[in-house]
Amino acid sequence: MKREFSPQAEQVLQAAQAQAIRLEHAELSPEHVLASMLEAEGWIGDWLQAARVGVPALRKRLTGYLGRQPKVQGGSGELHSSGLLQRLLVLSEDEARQMGDPRIAPE
């Protein structure tokens, strides 16, 4: 079954995929998605700041974490979603359906 995403969710996932490819990672992870959400203007950063999360420090730690992940040398260059990201997408899909929305949105 194909998942449907809101335009904003599509942009976040495309940015996350681009980042994973630039970093030469084999898997697309929730950390790539979070990093792309933090780069998007507004909403997630605003929410995190309202929850008293230090967004610049989070960004720095996330960048460091992603930089330490294994790089792919050679191979097909194909990017796969991690098991954890797949699980999060299934849960997001379930949540969207419960809210009466057929599409997954980042919020």
Coordinates of N, CA, C and O in Angstrom, one line a residue:
M1 N 0.8 -1.2 0.0 CA 0.0 0.0 0.0 C 0.9 1.2 0.0 O 1.8 1.3 0.8
K2 N 0.6 2.2 -0.9 CA 1.4 3.4 -1.0 C 0.9 4.4 0.0 O -0.3 4.6 0.2
R3 N 1.9 5.0 0.7 CA 1.5 6.0 1.7 C 1.3 7.3 1.0 O 2.0 7.6 0.0
E4 N 0.4 8.1 1.5 CA 0.2 9.5 1.0 C 0.7 10.5 2.0 O 0.5 10.3 3.2
F5 N 1.4 11.5 1.5 CA 2.0 12.5 2.3 C 1.5 13.9 1.9 O 1.2 14.1 0.8
S6 N 1.4 14.8 2.9 CA 1.0 16.2 2.6 C 2.2 16.8 1.9 O 3.3 16.2 1.9
P7 N 2.0 17.9 1.2 CA 3.1 18.5 0.4 C 4.3 18.9 1.4 O 5.4 18.7 1.0
Q8 N 4.0 19.3 2.6 CA 5.0 19.7 3.5 C 5.8 18.4 3.9 O 7.0 18.5 4.0
A9 N 5.1 17.3 4.2 CA 5.8 16.1 4.5 C 6.7 15.6 3.4 O 7.8 15.1 3.6
E10 N 6.2 15.7 2.2 CA 7.0 15.3 1.0 C 8.3 16.1 0.9 O 9.3 15.6 0.7
Q11 N 8.2 17.5 1.2 CA 9.4 18.3 1.2 C 10.4 17.9 2.3 O 11.6 17.8 2.0
V12 N 9.9 17.6 3.4 CA 10.7 17.1 4.5 C 11.4 15.8 4.2 O 12.6 15.7 4.4
L13 N 10.7 14.9 3.6 CA 11.3 13.6 3.3 C 12.3 13.7 2.1 O 13.3 13.1 2.2
Q14 N 12.0 14.6 1.2 CA 12.9 14.8 0.1 C 14.2 15.4 0.6 O 15.3 15.0 0.2
A15 N 14.1 16.4 1.5 CA 15.3 17.0 2.0 C 16.1 16.0 2.9 O 17.3 16.0 2.8
A16 N 15.4 15.1 3.6 CA 16.1 14.1 4.4 C 16.8 13.1 3.5 O 18.0 12.7 3.8
Q17 N 16.2 12.7 2.4 CA 16.8 11.8 1.5 C 18.1 12.5 0.9 O 19.1 11.8 0.7
A18 N 17.9 13.7 0.5 CA 19.1 14.4 -0.1 C 20.2 14.5 0.9 O 21.4 14.3 0.5
Q19 N 19.9 14.8 2.1 CA 21.0 14.8 3.1 C 21.6 13.5 3.3 O 22.9 13.4 3.4
A20 N 20.9 12.4 3.4 CA 21.4 11.1 3.6 C 22.3 10.7 2.4 O 23.4 10.1 2.6
I21 N 21.9 11.1 1.2 CA 22.7 10.8 0.0 C 24.0 11.7 0.0 O 25.1 11.1 -0.2
R22 N 23.9 12.9 0.4 CA 25.1 13.8 0.5 C 26.1 13.2 1.5 O 27.3 13.3 1.4
L23 N 25.6 12.7 2.6 CA 26.4 12.1 3.7 C 26.9 10.7 3.4 O 27.6 10.1 4.2
E24 N 26.5 10.2 2.2 CA 26.8 8.8 1.8 C 26.4 7.7 2.7 O 27.1 6.8 3.0
H25 N 25.2 7.9 3.3 CA 24.6 6.9 4.2 C 23.8 5.9 3.4 O 23.2 6.3 2.4
A26 N 23.7 4.7 3.9 CA 22.9 3.6 3.2 C 21.5 3.7 3.6 O 20.6 3.2 2.9
E27 N 21.2 4.2 4.8 CA 19.8 4.2 5.3 C 19.3 5.6 5.6 O 20.1 6.5 6.0
L28 N 18.0 5.8 5.3 CA 17.3 7.0 5.7 C 16.8 6.8 7.1 O 16.0 5.8 7.3
S29 N 17.1 7.6 8.0 CA 16.7 7.4 9.4 C 15.9 8.5 9.9 O 15.8 9.6 9.3
P30 N 15.2 8.3 11.1 CA 14.5 9.4 11.7 C 15.3 10.6 12.0 O 14.9 11.7 12.0
E31 N 16.6 10.4 12.2 CA 17.5 11.5 12.5 C 17.7 12.4 11.3 O 17.8 13.6 11.4
H32 N 17.7 11.8 10.1 CA 17.7 12.6 8.8 C 16.5 13.4 8.7 O 16.5 14.6 8.3
V33 N 15.3 12.8 9.0 CA 14.0 13.5 9.0 C 14.0 14.6 10.0 O 13.6 15.8 9.6
L34 N 14.4 14.4 11.2 CA 14.4 15.5 12.2 C 15.3 16.6 11.8 O 15.0 17.8 11.9
A35 N 16.5 16.3 11.2 CA 17.4 17.3 10.7 C 16.8 18.2 9.7 O 16.9 19.4 9.7
S36 N 16.1 17.5 8.7 CA 15.4 18.3 7.7 C 14.2 19.1 8.2 O 14.0 20.2 7.8
M37 N 13.5 18.6 9.3 CA 12.5 19.4 9.9 C 13.0 20.6 10.6 O 12.4 21.7 10.6
L38 N 14.2 20.4 11.2 CA 14.8 21.6 11.9 C 15.3 22.7 10.9 O 15.3 23.8 11.3
E39 N 15.6 22.2 9.7 CA 16.0 23.2 8.7 C 14.9 23.9 8.1 O 15.0 25.0 7.6
A40 N 13.7 23.3 8.1 CA 12.5 24.0 7.6 C 12.1 25.2 8.4 O 12.3 25.1 9.7
E41 N 11.7 26.2 7.8 CA 11.3 27.4 8.6 C 10.1 27.2 9.5 O 9.2 26.6 9.1
G42 N 10.3 27.7 10.7 CA 9.1 27.8 11.6 C 8.7 26.7 12.5 O 9.5 26.4 13.4
W43 N 7.7 26.0 12.2 CA 6.9 25.3 13.1 C 7.6 24.3 14.0 O 7.4 24.4 15.2
I44 N 8.5 23.4 13.6 CA 9.1 22.5 14.6 C 10.0 23.2 15.5 O 10.0 22.9 16.7
G45 N 10.8 24.1 15.0 CA 11.7 24.9 15.8 C 10.9 25.7 16.8 O 11.3 25.8 18.0
D46 N 9.8 26.3 16.4 CA 9.0 27.0 17.3 C 8.4 26.1 18.4 O 8.4 26.5 19.6
W47 N 7.9 25.0 18.1 CA 7.4 24.0 19.0 C 8.5 23.6 20.0 O 8.2 23.5 21.2
L48 N 9.6 23.3 19.5 CA 10.7 22.8 20.4 C 11.2 23.9 21.4 O 11.4 23.7 22.5
Q49 N 11.2 25.2 20.8 CA 11.6 26.3 21.7 C 10.6 26.5 22.8 O 10.9 26.8 23.9
A50 N 9.3 26.4 22.4 CA 8.2 26.5 23.4 C 8.3 25.5 24.5 O 7.9 25.7 25.6
A51 N 8.9 24.3 24.1 CA 9.1 23.2 25.1 C 10.4 23.4 25.8 O 10.9 22.5 26.5
R52 N 11.1 24.5 25.6 CA 12.4 24.8 26.2 C 13.5 23.9 25.8 O 14.4 23.6 26.5
V53 N 13.4 23.4 24.5 CA 14.5 22.6 23.9 C 15.5 23.6 23.3 O 15.0 24.5 22.5
G54 N 16.7 23.5 23.5 CA 17.7 24.3 22.9 C 17.9 23.9 21.4 O 18.7 22.9 21.2
V55 N 17.3 24.5 20.5 CA 17.3 24.1 19.1 C 18.7 24.2 18.5 O 19.1 23.2 17.9
P56 N 19.5 25.2 18.7 CA 20.9 25.2 18.2 C 21.7 24.1 18.7 O 22.5 23.5 18.0
A57 N 21.6 23.8 20.0 CA 22.3 22.7 20.6 C 21.9 21.3 20.0 O 22.7 20.4 19.7
L58 N 20.6 21.2 19.8 CA 20.0 20.0 19.2 C 20.5 19.8 17.8 O 21.0 18.7 17.4
R59 N 20.5 20.9 17.1 CA 21.0 20.8 15.7 C 22.5 20.4 15.6 O 22.9 19.6 14.8
K60 N 23.3 21.0 16.6 CA 24.7 20.7 16.6 C 24.9 19.2 16.9 O 25.7 18.5 16.3
R61 N 24.2 18.7 17.9 CA 24.4 17.3 18.3 C 23.9 16.3 17.2 O 24.5 15.3 17.0
L62 N 22.8 16.7 16.6 CA 22.3 15.9 15.5 C 23.3 15.8 14.3 O 23.5 14.8 13.7
T63 N 23.8 17.0 14.0 CA 24.8 17.1 12.9 C 26.0 16.2 13.2 O 26.5 15.4 12.4
G64 N 26.5 16.2 14.5 CA 27.6 15.4 14.9 C 27.3 13.9 14.8 O 28.1 13.1 14.4
Y65 N 26.1 13.6 15.3 CA 25.6 12.2 15.3 C 25.6 11.7 13.8 O 26.1 10.6 13.5
L66 N 25.0 12.4 12.9 CA 24.9 12.0 11.5 C 26.2 11.9 10.9 O 26.5 11.0 10.1
G67 N 27.1 12.8 11.3 CA 28.5 12.8 10.7 C 29.3 11.5 11.2 O 30.2 11.2 10.5
R68 N 28.9 10.9 12.3 CA 29.6 9.7 12.8 C 29.0 8.4 12.2 O 29.6 7.4 12.5
Q69 N 27.9 8.5 11.5 CA 27.3 7.3 10.9 C 28.1 6.7 9.8 O 28.8 7.5 9.1
P70 N 28.1 5.4 9.6 CA 28.9 4.8 8.6 C 28.6 5.3 7.2 O 27.4 5.5 6.9
K71 N 29.6 5.4 6.4 CA 29.4 5.8 5.0 C 29.4 4.6 4.1 O 30.1 3.6 4.4
V72 N 28.7 4.7 3.0 CA 28.7 3.6 2.0 C 29.8 3.9 1.0 O 29.9 5.0 0.4
Q73 N 30.6 2.9 0.7 CA 31.6 2.9 -0.3 C 31.2 2.0 -1.4 O 31.0 0.8 -1.2
G74 N 31.1 2.5 -2.6 CA 30.7 1.7 -3.7 C 29.2 1.3 -3.6 O 28.4 2.0 -3.1
G75 N 28.9 0.1 -4.1 CA 27.6 -0.4 -4.0 C 26.7 0.3 -5.0 O 27.1 1.0 -5.9
S76 N 25.4 0.0 -4.8 CA 24.4 0.5 -5.8 C 24.0 2.0 -5.6 O 23.4 2.6 -6.5
G77 N 24.3 2.5 -4.4 CA 23.9 3.9 -4.1 C 22.5 4.0 -3.8 O 22.0 5.1 -3.7
E78 N 21.8 2.9 -3.6 CA 20.4 2.9 -3.3 C 20.2 3.2 -1.8 O 20.9 2.7 -1.0
L79 N 19.2 4.1 -1.5 CA 19.0 4.5 -0.2 C 17.8 3.7 0.4 O 16.7 3.6 -0.3
H80 N 17.9 3.1 1.5 CA 16.8 2.3 2.2 C 16.4 3.1 3.4 O 17.1 3.7 4.1
S81 N 15.1 2.9 3.7 CA 14.6 3.5 5.0 C 14.9 2.5 6.1 O 14.8 1.3 5.9
S82 N 15.4 3.0 7.2 CA 15.7 2.2 8.4 C 14.4 1.5 8.9 O 13.3 2.0 8.7
G83 N 14.6 0.5 9.7 CA 13.4 -0.2 10.3 C 12.7 0.8 11.2 O 11.4 0.8 11.2
L84 N 13.4 1.6 12.0 CA 12.8 2.5 12.9 C 12.0 3.6 12.1 O 10.8 3.9 12.5
L85 N 12.5 4.1 11.0 CA 11.8 5.0 10.2 C 10.5 4.4 9.6 O 9.4 5.0 9.7
Q86 N 10.6 3.2 9.2 CA 9.4 2.5 8.6 C 8.3 2.4 9.7 O 7.2 2.6 9.5
R87 N 8.7 2.0 10.9 CA 7.8 1.9 12.0 C 7.1 3.2 12.3 O 5.9 3.3 12.6
L88 N 7.9 4.3 12.4 CA 7.4 5.6 12.6 C 6.4 6.1 11.6 O 5.4 6.7 11.9
L89 N 6.7 5.7 10.3 CA 5.8 6.1 9.2 C 4.5 5.3 9.4 O 3.4 5.9 9.1
V90 N 4.5 4.0 9.8 CA 3.3 3.2 10.0 C 2.5 3.9 11.1 O 1.3 4.0 11.0
L91 N 3.1 4.2 12.2 CA 2.4 4.8 13.3 C 1.9 6.2 12.9 O 0.7 6.6 13.3
S92 N 2.6 7.0 12.1 CA 2.1 8.3 11.6 C 0.9 8.1 10.7 O -0.1 8.9 10.8
E93 N 0.9 7.0 9.9 CA -0.2 6.7 9.0 C -1.4 6.4 9.9 O -2.6 6.9 9.6
D94 N -1.3 5.6 10.9 CA -2.4 5.2 11.8 C -2.9 6.4 12.5 O -4.2 6.6 12.6
E95 N -2.1 7.3 13.0 CA -2.5 8.5 13.6 C -3.3 9.4 12.7 O -4.3 10.0 13.1
A96 N -2.8 9.6 11.5 CA -3.5 10.4 10.5 C -4.9 9.9 10.2 O -5.9 10.6 10.1
R97 N -5.0 8.6 10.1 CA -6.3 7.9 9.8 C -7.3 8.2 11.0 O -8.5 8.4 10.8
Q98 N -6.8 8.0 12.2 CA -7.6 8.3 13.4 C -8.1 9.7 13.4 O -9.2 10.0 14.0
M99 N -7.3 10.6 12.9 CA -7.7 12.1 12.8 C -8.5 12.4 11.6 O -8.9 13.5 11.4
G100 N -8.8 11.4 10.8 CA -9.6 11.6 9.6 C -8.9 12.1 8.4 O -9.5 12.7 7.5
D101 N -7.6 12.1 8.4 CA -6.8 12.6 7.3 C -6.1 11.4 6.6 O -5.4 10.6 7.2
P102 N -6.3 11.3 5.3 CA -5.7 10.2 4.6 C -4.2 10.4 4.3 O -3.5 9.4 3.9
R103 N -3.7 11.6 4.6 CA -2.3 11.8 4.3 C -1.5 12.0 5.6 O -2.0 12.5 6.6
I104 N -0.2 11.6 5.5 CA 0.7 11.8 6.7 C 1.3 13.3 6.5 O 1.7 13.7 5.5
A105 N 1.2 14.0 7.6 CA 1.7 15.4 7.7 C 2.8 15.4 8.8 O 2.7 14.7 9.8
P106 N 3.8 16.3 8.6 CA 4.8 16.3 9.6 C 4.4 16.8 11.0 O 5.0 16.4 12.0
E107 N 3.3 17.6 11.1 CA 2.9 18.0 12.4 C 2.1 16.9 13.1 O 1.9 16.9 14.3

